[in-house]
mmCIF file of C-alpha atoms in Angstrom:
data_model
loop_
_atom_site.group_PDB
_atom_site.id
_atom_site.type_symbol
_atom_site.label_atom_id
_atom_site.label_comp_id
_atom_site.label_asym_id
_atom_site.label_seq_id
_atom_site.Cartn_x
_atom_site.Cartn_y
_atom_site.Cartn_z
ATOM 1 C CA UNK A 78 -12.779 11.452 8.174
ATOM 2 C CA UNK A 79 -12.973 14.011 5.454
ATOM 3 C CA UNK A 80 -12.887 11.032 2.831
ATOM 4 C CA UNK A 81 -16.127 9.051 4.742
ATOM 5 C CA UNK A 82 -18.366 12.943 4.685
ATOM 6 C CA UNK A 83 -17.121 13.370 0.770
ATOM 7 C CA UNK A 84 -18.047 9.723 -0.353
ATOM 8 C CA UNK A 85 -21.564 10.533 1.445
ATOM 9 C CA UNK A 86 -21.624 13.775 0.096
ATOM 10 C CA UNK A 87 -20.854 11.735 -3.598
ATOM 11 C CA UNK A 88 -22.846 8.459 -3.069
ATOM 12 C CA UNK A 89 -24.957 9.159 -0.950
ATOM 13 C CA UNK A 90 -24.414 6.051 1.061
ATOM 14 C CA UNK A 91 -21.651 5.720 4.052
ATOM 15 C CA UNK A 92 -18.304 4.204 2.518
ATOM 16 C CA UNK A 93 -18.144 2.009 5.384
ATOM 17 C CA UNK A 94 -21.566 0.107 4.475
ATOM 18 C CA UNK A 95 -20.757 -0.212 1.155
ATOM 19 C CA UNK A 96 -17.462 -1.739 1.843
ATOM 20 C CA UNK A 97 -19.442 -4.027 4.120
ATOM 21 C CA UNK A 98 -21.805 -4.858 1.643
ATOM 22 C CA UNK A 99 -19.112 -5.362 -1.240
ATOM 23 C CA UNK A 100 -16.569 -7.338 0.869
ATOM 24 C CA UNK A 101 -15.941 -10.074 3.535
ATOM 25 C CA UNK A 102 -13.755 -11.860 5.977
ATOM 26 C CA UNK A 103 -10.064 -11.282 6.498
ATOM 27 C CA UNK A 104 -10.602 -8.112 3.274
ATOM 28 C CA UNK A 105 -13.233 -6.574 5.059
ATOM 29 C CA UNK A 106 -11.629 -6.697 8.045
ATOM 30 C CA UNK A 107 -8.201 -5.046 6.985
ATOM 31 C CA UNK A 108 -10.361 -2.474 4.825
ATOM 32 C CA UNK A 109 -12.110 -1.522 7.682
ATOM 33 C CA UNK A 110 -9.007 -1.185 9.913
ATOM 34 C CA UNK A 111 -7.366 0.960 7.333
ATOM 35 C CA UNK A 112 -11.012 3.336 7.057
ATOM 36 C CA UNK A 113 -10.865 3.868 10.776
ATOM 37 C CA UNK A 114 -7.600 3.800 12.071
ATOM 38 C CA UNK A 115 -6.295 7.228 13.099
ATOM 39 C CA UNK A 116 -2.554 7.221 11.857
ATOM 40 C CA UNK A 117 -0.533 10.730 12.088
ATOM 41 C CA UNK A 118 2.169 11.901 10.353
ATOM 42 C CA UNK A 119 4.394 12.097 13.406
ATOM 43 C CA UNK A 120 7.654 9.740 13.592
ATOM 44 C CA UNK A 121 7.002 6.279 15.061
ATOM 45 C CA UNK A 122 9.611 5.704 17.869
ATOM 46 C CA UNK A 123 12.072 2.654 17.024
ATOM 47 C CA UNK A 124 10.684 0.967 20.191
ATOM 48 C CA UNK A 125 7.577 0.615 18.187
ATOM 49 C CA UNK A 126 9.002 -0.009 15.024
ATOM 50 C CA UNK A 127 10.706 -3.248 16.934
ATOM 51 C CA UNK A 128 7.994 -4.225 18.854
ATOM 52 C CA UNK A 129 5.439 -4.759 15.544
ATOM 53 C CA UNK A 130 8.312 -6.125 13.489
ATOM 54 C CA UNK A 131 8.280 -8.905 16.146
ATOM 55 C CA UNK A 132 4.649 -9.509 17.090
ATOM 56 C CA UNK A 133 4.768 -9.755 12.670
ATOM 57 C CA UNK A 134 7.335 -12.115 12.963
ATOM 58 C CA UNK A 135 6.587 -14.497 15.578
ATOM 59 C CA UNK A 136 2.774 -14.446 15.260
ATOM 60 C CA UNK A 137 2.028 -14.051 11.539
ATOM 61 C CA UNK A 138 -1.757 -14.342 11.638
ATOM 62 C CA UNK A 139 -4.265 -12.292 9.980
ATOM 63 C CA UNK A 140 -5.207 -10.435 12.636
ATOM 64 C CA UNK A 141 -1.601 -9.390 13.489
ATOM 65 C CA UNK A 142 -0.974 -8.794 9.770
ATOM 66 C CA UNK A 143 -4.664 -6.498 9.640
ATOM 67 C CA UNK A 144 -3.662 -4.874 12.908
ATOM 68 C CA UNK A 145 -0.354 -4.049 12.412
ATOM 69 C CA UNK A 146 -0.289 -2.995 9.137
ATOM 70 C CA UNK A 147 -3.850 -1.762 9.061
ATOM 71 C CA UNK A 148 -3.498 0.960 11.552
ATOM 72 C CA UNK A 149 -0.336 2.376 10.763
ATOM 73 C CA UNK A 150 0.936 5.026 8.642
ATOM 74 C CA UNK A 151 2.719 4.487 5.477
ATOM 75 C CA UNK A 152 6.202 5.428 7.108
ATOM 76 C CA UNK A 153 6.205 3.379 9.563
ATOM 77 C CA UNK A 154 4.974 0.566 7.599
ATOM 78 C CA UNK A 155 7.746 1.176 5.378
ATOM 79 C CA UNK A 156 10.343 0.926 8.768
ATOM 80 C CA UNK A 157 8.663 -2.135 9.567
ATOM 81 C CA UNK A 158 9.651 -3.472 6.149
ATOM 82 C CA UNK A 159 13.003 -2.173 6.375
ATOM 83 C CA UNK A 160 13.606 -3.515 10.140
ATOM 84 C CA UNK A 161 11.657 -7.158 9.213
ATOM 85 C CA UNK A 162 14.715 -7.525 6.427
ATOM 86 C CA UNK A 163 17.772 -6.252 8.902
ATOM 87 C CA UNK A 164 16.541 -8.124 11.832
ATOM 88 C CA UNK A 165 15.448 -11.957 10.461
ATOM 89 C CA UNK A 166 17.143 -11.499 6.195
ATOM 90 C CA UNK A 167 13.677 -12.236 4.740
ATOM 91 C CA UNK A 168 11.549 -9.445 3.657
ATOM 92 C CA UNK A 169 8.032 -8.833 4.380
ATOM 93 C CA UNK A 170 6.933 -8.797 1.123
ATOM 94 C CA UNK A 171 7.700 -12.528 0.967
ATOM 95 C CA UNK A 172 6.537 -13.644 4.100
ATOM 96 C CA UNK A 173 3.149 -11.771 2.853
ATOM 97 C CA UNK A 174 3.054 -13.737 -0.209
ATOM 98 C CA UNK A 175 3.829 -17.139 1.342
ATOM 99 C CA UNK A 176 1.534 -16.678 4.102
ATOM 100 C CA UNK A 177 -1.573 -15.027 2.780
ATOM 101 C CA UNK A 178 -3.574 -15.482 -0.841
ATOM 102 C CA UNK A 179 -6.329 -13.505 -2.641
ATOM 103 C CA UNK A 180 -7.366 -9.495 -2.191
ATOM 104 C CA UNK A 181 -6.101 -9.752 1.320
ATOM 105 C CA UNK A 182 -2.933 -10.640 0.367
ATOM 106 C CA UNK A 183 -2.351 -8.073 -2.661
ATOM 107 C CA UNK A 184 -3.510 -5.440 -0.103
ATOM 108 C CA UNK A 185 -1.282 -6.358 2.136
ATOM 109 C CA UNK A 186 1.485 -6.397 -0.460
ATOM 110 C CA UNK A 187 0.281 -2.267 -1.427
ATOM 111 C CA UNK A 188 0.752 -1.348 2.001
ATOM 112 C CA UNK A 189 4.518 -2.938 2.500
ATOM 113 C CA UNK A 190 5.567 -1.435 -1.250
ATOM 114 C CA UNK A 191 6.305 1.933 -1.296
ATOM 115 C CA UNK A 192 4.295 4.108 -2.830
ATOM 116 C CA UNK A 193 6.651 5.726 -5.296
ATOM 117 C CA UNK A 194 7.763 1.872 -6.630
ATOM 118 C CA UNK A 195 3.741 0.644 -6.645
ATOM 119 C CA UNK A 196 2.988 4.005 -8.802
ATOM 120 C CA UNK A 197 5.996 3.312 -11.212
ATOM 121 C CA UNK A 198 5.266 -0.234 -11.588
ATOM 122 C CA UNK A 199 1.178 0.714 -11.790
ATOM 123 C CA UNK A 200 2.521 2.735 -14.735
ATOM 124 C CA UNK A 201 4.840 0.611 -16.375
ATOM 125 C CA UNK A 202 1.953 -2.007 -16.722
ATOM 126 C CA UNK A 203 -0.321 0.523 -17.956
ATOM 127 C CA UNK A 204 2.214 1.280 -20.669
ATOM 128 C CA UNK A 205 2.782 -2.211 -21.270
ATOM 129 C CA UNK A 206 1.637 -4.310 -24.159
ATOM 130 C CA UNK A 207 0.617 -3.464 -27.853
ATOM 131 C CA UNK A 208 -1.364 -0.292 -26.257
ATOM 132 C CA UNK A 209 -1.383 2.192 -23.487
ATOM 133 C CA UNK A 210 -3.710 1.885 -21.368
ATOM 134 C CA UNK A 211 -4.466 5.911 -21.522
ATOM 135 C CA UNK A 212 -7.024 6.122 -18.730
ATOM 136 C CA UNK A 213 -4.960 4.645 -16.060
ATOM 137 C CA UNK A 214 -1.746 6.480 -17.053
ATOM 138 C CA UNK A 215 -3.391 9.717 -17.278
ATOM 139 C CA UNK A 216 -5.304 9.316 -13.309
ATOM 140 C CA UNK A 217 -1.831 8.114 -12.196
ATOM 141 C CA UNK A 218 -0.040 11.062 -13.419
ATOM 142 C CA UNK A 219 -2.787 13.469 -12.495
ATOM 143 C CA UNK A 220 -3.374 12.170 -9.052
ATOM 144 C CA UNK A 221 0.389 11.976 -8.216
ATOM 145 C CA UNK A 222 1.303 15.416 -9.428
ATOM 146 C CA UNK A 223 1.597 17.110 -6.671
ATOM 147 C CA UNK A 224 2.204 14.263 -4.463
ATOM 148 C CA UNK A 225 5.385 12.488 -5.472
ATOM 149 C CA UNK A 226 5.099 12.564 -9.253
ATOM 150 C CA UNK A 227 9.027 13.028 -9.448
ATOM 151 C CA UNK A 228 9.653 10.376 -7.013
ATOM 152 C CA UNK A 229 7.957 7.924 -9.172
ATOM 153 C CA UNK A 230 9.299 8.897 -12.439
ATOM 154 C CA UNK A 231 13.120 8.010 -10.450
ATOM 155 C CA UNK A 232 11.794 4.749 -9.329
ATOM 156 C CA UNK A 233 10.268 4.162 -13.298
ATOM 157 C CA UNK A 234 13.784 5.238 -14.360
ATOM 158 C CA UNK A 235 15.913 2.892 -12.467
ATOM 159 C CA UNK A 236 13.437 -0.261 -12.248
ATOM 160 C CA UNK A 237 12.959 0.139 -16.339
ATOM 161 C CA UNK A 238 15.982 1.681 -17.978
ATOM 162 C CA UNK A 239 13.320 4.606 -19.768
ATOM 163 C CA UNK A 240 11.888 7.567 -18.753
ATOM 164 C CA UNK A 241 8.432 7.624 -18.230
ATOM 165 C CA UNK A 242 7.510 9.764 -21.142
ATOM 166 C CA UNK A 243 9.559 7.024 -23.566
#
């Protein structure tokens, strides 16, 4: 909610209308699930956890997919990914990518990474190459800071054999 009154405040224009106007179908749809879905911080019960990795599992549709995954917070979308592996030895990720194509499906794919491992990869690619890519390396670091910055430089370490400041 406090995101929607500071992108008005910004753009003058409601962030849900310009999604509309900037997006359709099965992207809009999960974008708008993920604007307006109230998600706490709170534990999910395991009852829960179960009960999605299943409806996931046996129904794999879009809507499932933009429901499930849509309206729920990052740790328990991260114990649906774990439980989706233990319970049927295929991980969501795949299933995602065999499933699904386009936006909707790399969206998707952000929301069942975790965060630390999308930031440390996010980085690795902006380091990548004959250049840095300054700009992105510099908003990664700055917005993470205080968020998980030390988390992702762990993740950057093990996944890449280098610190993040090599």
């Amino acid at each position: 909610e406090k995101n929607k009154l500071e992108y008005v405040s910004t753009y003058r224009s409601g962030l849900e209308s310009m999604i509309k106007g900037d997006t359709s179908g099965k992207y809009l749809e999960l974008l708008l699930t993920l604007l307006n879905a109230s998600r706490g911080k709170e534990e999910t019960p395991a009852t829960q956890v179960f009960s999605d990795v299943s409806k996931l599992y046996e129904t794999q549709t879009e809507a499932c997919f933009t429901h499930v995954l849509g309206s729920s917070s990052h740790s328990h979308r991260m114990a649906i990914k774990d439980t989706y592996f233990t319970k049927y030895k295929v991980s969501l990720l795949d299933t995602v990518n065999s499933k699904f194509t386009g936006d909707y499906r790399d969206l998707l794919i952000i929301l069942v990474t975790d965060r630390a491992e999308y930031f440390a990869d996010r980085c690795y690619k902006a380091t990548k190459g004959i250049s840095t890519d300054d700009t992105k390396l510099i908003r990664i670091i700055t917005s993470r800071f205080d968020v998980d910055l030390e988390d992702i430089k762990k993740v950057f370490f093990t996944k890449y054999k280098k610190t993040l400041y090599e």
